[in-house]
Short mmCIF file of C-alpha atoms and ligand atoms in Angstrom, two decimals:
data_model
loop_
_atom_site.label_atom_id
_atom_site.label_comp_id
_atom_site.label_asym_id
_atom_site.label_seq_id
_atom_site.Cartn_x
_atom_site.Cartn_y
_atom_site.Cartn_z
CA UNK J 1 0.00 0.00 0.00
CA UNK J 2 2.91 2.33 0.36
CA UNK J 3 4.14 2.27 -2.90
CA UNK J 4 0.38 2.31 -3.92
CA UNK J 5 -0.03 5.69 -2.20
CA UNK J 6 3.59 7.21 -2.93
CA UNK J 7 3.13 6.34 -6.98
CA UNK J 8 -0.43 7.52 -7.23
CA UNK J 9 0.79 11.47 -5.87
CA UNK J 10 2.74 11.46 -9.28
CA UNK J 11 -0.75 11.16 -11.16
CA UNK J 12 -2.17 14.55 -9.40
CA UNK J 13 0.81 16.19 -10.82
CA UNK J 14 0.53 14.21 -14.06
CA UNK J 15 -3.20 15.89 -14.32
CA UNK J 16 -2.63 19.28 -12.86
CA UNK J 17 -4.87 18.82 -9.99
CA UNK J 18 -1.48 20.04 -7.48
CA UNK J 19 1.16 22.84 -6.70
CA UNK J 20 3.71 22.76 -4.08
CA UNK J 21 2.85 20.30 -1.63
CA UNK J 22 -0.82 21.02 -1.48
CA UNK J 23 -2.62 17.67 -2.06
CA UNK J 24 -2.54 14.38 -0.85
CA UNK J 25 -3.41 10.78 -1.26
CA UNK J 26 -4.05 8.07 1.30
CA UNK J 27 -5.03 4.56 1.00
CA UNK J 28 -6.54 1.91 4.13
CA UNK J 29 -3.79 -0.55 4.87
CA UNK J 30 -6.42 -4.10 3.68
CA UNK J 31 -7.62 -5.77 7.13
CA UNK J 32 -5.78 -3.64 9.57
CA UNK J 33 -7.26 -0.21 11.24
CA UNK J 34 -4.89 2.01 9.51
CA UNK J 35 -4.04 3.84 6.58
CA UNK J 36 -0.80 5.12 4.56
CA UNK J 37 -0.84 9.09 3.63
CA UNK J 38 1.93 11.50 2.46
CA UNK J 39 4.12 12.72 4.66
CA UNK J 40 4.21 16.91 5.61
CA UNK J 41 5.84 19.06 3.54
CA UNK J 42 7.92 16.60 0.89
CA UNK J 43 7.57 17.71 -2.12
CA UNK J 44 5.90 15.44 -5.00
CA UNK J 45 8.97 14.25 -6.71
CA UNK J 46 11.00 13.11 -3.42
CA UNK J 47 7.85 10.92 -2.00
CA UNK J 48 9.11 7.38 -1.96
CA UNK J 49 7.97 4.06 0.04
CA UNK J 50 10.80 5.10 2.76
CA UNK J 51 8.88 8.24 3.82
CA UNK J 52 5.22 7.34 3.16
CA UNK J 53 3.95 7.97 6.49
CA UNK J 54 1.39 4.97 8.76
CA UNK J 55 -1.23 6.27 10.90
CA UNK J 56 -3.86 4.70 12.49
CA UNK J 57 -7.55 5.71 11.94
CA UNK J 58 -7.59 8.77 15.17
CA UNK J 59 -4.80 9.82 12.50
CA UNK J 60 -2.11 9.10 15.26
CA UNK J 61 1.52 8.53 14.10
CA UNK J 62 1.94 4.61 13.93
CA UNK J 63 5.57 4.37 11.13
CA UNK J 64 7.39 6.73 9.40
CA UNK J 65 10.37 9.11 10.62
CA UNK J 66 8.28 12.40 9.47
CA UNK J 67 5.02 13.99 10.64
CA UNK J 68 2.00 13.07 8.48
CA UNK J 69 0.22 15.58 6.31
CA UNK J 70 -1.77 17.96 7.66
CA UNK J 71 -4.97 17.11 6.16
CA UNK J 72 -4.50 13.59 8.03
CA UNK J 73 -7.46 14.05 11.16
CA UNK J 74 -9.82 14.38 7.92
CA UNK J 75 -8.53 11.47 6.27
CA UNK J 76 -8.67 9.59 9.33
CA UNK J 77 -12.88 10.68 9.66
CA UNK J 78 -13.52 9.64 6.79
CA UNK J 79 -12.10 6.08 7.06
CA UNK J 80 -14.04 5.57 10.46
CA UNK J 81 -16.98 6.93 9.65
CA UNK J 82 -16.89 5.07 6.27
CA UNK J 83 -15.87 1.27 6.00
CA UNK J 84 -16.44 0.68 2.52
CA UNK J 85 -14.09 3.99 1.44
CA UNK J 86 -10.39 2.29 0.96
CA UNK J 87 -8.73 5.64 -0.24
CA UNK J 88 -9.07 9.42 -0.05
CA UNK J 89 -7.53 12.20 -1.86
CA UNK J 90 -7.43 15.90 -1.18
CA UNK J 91 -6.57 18.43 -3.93
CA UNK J 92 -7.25 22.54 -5.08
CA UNK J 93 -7.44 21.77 -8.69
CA UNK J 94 -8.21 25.19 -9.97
CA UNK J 95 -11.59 24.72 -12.00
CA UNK J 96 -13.38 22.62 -8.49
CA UNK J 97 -12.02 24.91 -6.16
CA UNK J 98 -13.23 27.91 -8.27
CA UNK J 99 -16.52 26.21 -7.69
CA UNK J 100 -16.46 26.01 -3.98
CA UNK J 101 -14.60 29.17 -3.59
CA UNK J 102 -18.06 30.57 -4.84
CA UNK J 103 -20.63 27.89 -2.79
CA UNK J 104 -21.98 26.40 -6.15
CA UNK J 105 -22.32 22.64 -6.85
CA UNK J 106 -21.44 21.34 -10.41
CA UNK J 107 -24.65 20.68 -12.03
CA UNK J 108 -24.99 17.57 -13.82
CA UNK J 109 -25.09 19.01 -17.37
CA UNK J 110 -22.61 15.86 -18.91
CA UNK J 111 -22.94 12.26 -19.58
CA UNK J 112 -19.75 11.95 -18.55
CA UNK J 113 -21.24 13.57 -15.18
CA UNK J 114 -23.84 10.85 -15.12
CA UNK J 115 -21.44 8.30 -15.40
CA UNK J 116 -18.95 9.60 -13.25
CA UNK J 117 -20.97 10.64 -10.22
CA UNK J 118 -24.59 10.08 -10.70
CA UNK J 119 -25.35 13.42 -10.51
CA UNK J 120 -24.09 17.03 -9.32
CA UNK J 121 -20.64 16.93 -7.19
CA UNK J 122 -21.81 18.06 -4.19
CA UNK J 123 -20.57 21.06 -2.01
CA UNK J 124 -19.85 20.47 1.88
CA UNK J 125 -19.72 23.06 4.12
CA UNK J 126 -17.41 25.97 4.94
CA UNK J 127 -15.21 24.32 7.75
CA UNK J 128 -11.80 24.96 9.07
CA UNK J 129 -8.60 22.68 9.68
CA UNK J 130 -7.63 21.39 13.37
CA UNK J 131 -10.09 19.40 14.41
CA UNK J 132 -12.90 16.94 12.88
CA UNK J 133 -14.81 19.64 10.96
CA UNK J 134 -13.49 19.19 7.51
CA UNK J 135 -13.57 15.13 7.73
CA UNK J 136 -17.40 15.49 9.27
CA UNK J 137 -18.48 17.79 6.33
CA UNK J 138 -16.99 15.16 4.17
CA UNK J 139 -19.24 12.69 5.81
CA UNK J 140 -21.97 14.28 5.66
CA UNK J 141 -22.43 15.33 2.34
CA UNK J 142 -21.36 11.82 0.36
CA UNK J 143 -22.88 9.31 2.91
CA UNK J 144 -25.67 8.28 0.64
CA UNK J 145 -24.71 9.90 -1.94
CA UNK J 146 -23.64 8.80 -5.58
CA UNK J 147 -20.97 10.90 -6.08
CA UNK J 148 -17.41 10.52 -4.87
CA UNK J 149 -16.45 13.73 -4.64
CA UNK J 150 -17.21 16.99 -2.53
CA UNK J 151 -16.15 20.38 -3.13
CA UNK J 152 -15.69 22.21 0.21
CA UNK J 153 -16.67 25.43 0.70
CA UNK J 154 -14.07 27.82 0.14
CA UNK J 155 -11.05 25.26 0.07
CA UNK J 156 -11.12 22.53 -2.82
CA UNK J 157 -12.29 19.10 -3.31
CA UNK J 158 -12.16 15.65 -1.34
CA UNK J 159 -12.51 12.69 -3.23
CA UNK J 160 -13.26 8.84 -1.94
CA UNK J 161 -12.89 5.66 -3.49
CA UNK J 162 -12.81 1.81 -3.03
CA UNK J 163 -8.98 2.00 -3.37
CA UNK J 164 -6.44 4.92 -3.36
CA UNK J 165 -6.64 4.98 -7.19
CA UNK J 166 -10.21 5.13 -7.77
CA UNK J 167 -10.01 7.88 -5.53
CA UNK J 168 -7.61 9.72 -7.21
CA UNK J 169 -9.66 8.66 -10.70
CA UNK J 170 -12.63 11.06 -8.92
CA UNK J 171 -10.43 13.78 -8.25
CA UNK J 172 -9.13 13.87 -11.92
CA UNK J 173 -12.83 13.22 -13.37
CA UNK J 174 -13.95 15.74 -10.77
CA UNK J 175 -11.61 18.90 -12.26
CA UNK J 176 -12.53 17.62 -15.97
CA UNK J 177 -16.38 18.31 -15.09
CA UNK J 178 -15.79 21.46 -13.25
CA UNK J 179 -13.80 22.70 -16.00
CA UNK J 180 -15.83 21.98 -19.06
CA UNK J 181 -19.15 23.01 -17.14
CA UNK J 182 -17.23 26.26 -16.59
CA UNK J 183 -16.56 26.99 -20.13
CA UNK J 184 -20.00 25.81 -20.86
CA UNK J 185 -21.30 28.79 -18.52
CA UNK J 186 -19.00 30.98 -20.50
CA UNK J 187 -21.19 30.28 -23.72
CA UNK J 188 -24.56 30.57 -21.62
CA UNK J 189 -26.65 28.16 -19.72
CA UNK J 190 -25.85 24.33 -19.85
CA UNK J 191 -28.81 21.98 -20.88
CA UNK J 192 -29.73 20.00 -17.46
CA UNK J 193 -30.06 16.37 -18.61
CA UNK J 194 -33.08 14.57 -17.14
CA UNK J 195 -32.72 12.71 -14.08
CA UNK J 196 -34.14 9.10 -15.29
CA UNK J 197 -31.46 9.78 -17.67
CA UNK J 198 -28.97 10.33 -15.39
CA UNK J 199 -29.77 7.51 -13.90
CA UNK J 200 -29.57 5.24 -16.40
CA UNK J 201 -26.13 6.62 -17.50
CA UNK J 202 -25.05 5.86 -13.97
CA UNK J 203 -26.40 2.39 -13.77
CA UNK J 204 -25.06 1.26 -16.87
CA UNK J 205 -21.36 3.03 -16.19
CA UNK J 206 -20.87 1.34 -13.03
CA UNK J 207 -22.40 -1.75 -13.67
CA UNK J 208 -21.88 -2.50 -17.38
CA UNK J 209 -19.26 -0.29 -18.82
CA UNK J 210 -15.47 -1.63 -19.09
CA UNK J 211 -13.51 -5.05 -18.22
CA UNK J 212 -15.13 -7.74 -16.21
CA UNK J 213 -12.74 -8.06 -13.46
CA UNK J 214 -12.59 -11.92 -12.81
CA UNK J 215 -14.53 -13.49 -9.63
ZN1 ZN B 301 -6.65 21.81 1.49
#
């Protein structure tokens, strides 16, 4: 899972979704009540398995010889709070964050949308960093909900998966949408697509579309 995590931080700079050190990817270590995230401060090309960082799910320090990053107590909410998430990613690509920097979900106005997330990506509420707030506006906004992705208010976008990639597959879907809807708005109003659409898009995408993995 280490070298899971530290590889997958080279696709947020691969798709423009980071700058500096300002994103982060964590994955839950399979049948044990802990996770891997990035460590503090490294910067994206010096992450390697060495200094991939263990903590356990109160986001206390459990391996690694530097401090974990400090978007780990949200991490760490949303694996307790959430059994079936096995990664979590943190970005502020610019097009999603533009979004929550002005309180608006992304309407679902692409197939691709549909598909993706079943809908709009939701927006989570205005919260600050240094204690549970940010992981329980996570919560609260995708429990039940299709999409894997939130924008929060004012800060950038969270995104969940079964694994540490699919997570990090939401956060690069998740800055596609925002940006193309953007443009869209540019050009006037984008053309809501009907919900029993939308949810046949979604049904067949996640149940149909690609490889059958074997059983
Ligand atoms: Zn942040």
């Amino acid at each position: 899972m280490k070298t899971i995590v530290a590889d997958l931080h080279a696709e947020l700079v691969r798709y423009g979704l980071v700058v500096w050190t300002a994103g982060n990817v964590s994955g839950r270590i399979p049948g044990g009540d802990l996770f891997v995230i990035k460590p503090s401060g490294v910067s994206y090309d010096e992450l390697t398995v060495e200094n991939m960082v263990v903590c356990d799910l109160d986001g206390n320090l459990v391996e690694g010889a530097h401090s974990p990053s400090s978007d780990t107590a949200a991490h760490a909410y949303v694996y307790r709070n959430m059994p079936d998430v096995g990664g979590v990613v943190h970005t502020h690509s610019t097009y999603a964050s533009a979004w929550a920097a002005r309180g608006e979900a992304v309407p679902c106005v692409l197939t691709a949308m549909a598909d993706e997330f079943g809908g709009e990506i939701p927006l989570g509420p205005f919260a600050l960093i240094g204690d549970d707030s940010i992981g329980q506006g996570i919560v609260e906004t995708l429990k039940g909900h299709r999409s894997k992705a939130v924008l929060m208010q004012n800060h950038g976008v969270f995104s969940i998966g079964k694994d540490p990639k699919a997570a990090v597959k939401a956060a690069v879907m998740c800055e596609d949408v925002a940006r193309t809807v953007h443009v869209a708005r540019q050009l006037g109003e984008p053309l809501p697509i009907p919900q029993d659409d939308i949810d046949r898009l979604y049904d067949r995408y996640q149940n149909v579309y690609g490889q059958r993995s074997p059983r």
